GROMACS .gro file of C-alpha atoms in nm:
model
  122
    1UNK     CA    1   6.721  -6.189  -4.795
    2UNK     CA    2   6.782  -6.101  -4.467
    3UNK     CA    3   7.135  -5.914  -4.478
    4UNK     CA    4   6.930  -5.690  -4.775
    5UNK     CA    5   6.618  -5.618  -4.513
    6UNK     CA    6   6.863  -5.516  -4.222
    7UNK     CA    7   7.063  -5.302  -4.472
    8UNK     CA    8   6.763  -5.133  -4.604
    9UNK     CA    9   6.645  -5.079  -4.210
   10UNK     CA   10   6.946  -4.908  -4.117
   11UNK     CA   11   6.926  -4.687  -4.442
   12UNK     CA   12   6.573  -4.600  -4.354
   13UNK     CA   13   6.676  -4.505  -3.962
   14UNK     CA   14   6.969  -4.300  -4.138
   15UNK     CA   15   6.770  -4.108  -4.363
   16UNK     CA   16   6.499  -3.993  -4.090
   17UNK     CA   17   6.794  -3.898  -3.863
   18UNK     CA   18   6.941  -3.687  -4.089
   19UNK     CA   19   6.662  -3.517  -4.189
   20UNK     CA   20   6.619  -3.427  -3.802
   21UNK     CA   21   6.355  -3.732  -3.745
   22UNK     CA   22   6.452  -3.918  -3.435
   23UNK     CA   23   6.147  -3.966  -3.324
   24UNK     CA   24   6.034  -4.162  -3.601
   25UNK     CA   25   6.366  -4.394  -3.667
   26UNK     CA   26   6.330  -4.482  -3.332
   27UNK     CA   27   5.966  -4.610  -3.489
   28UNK     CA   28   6.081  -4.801  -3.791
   29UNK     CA   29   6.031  -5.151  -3.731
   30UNK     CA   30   6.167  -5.503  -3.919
   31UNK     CA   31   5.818  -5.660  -3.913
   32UNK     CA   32   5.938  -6.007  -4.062
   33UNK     CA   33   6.231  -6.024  -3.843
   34UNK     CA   34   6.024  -5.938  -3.499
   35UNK     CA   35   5.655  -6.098  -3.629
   36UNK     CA   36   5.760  -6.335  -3.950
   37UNK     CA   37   5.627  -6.326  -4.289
   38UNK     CA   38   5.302  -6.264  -4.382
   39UNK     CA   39   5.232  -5.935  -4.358
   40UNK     CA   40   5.357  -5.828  -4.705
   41UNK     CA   41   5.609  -5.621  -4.619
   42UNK     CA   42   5.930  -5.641  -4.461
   43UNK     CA   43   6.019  -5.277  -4.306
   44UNK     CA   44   5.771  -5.069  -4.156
   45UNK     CA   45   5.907  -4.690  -4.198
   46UNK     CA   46   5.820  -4.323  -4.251
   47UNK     CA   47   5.926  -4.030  -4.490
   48UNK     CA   48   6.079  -3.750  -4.291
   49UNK     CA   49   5.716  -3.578  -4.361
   50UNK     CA   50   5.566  -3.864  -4.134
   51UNK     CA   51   5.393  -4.072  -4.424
   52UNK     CA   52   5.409  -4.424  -4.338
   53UNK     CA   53   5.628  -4.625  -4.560
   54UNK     CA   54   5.568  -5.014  -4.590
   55UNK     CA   55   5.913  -5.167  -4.777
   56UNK     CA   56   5.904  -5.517  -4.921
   57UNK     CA   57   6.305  -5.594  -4.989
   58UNK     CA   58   6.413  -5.825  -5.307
   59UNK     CA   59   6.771  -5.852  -5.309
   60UNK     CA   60   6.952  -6.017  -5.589
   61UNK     CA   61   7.354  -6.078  -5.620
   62UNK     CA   62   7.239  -6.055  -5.986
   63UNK     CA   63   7.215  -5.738  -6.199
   64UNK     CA   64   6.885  -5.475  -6.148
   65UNK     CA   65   6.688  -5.666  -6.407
   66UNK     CA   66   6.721  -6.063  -6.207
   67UNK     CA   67   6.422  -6.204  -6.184
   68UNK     CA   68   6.275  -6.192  -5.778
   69UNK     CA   69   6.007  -6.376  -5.605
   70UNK     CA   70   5.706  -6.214  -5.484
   71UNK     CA   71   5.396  -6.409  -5.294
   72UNK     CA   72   5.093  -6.372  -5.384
   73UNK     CA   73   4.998  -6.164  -5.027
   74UNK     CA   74   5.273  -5.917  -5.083
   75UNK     CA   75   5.058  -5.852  -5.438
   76UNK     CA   76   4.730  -5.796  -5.235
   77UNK     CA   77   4.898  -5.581  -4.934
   78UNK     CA   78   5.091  -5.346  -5.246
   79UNK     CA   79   4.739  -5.301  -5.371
   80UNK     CA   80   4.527  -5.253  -5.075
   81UNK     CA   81   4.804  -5.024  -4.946
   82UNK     CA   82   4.889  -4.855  -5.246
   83UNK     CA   83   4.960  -4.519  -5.120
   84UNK     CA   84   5.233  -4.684  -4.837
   85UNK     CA   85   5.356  -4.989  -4.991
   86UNK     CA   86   5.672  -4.982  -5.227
   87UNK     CA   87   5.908  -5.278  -5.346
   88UNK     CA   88   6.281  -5.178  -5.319
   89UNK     CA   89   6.502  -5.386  -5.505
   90UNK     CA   90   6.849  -5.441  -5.405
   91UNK     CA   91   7.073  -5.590  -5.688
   92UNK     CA   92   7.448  -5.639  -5.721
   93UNK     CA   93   7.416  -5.719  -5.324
   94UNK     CA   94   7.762  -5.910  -5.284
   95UNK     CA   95   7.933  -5.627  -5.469
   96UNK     CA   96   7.821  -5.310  -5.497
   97UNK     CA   97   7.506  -5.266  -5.375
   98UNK     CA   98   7.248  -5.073  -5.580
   99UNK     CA   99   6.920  -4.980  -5.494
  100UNK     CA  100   6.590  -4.870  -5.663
  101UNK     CA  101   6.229  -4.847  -5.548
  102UNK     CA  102   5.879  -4.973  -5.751
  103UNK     CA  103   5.531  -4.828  -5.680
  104UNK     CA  104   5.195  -5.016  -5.741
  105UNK     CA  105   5.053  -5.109  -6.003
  106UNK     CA  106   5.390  -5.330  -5.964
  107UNK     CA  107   5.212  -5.493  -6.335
  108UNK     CA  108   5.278  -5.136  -6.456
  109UNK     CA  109   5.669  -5.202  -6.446
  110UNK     CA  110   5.714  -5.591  -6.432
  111UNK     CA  111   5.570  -5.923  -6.603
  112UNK     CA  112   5.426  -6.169  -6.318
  113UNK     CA  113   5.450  -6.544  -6.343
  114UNK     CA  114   5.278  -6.742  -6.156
  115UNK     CA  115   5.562  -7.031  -6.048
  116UNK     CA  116   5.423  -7.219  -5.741
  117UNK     CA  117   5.097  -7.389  -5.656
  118UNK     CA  118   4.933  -7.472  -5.332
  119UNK     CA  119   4.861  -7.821  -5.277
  120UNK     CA  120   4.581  -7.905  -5.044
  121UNK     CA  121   4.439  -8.284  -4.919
  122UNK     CA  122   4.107  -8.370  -5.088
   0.00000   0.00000   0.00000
């Protein structure tokens, strides 16, 4: 949710600072706070190497293995972006926050379910 994304964007600004990277914490961006979903990620970032770092954010109250939502978009982006895009889950949110981060093929490390449809007008 959105308390997880704006936790995991000032962790992101943090880390680049202290690494001596000002210049590019003052460039990570909360792209679905400032232009909504639908870009399949939430934080645009870097590592301190300047690598572009595209973070989607699942964050569960529940333990690391609580099942989490992810759209069908956020599957293509993590693909066509493989090298960039990472999932970091953040479980045990109301408590003690614990983090860890998943790299494409995301099928290599969890089962997907498809759970919604689209309904259209004929």
């Amino acid at each position: 949710g959105r308390a997880g994304e704006e936790r995991v964007l000032r962790h992101e600004r943090a880390t680049l600072r202290s690494s001596g990277r000002d210049d590019l914490a003052r460039k990570v961006r909360w792209v679905s706070d400032e232009d909504g979903d639908g870009a399949g990620y939430d934080i645009a970032s870097f590592t301190p190497e300047g690598r572009t770092r595209l973070i989607e954010v699942k964050t569960t109250n529940g333990w690391e293995r609580t099942p989490f939502h992810i759209s069908r978009n956020e599957l293509a982006v993590a693909e066509d972006r493989r090298s960039d895009w990472c999932l970091l889950r953040l479980w045990n949110f109301g408590r003690d926050p614990q983090a860890f981060e998943l790299y494409p093929p995301l099928d290599a490390h969890v089962s997907l379910t498809a759970t919604a449809f689209e309904a259209s007008f004929h």
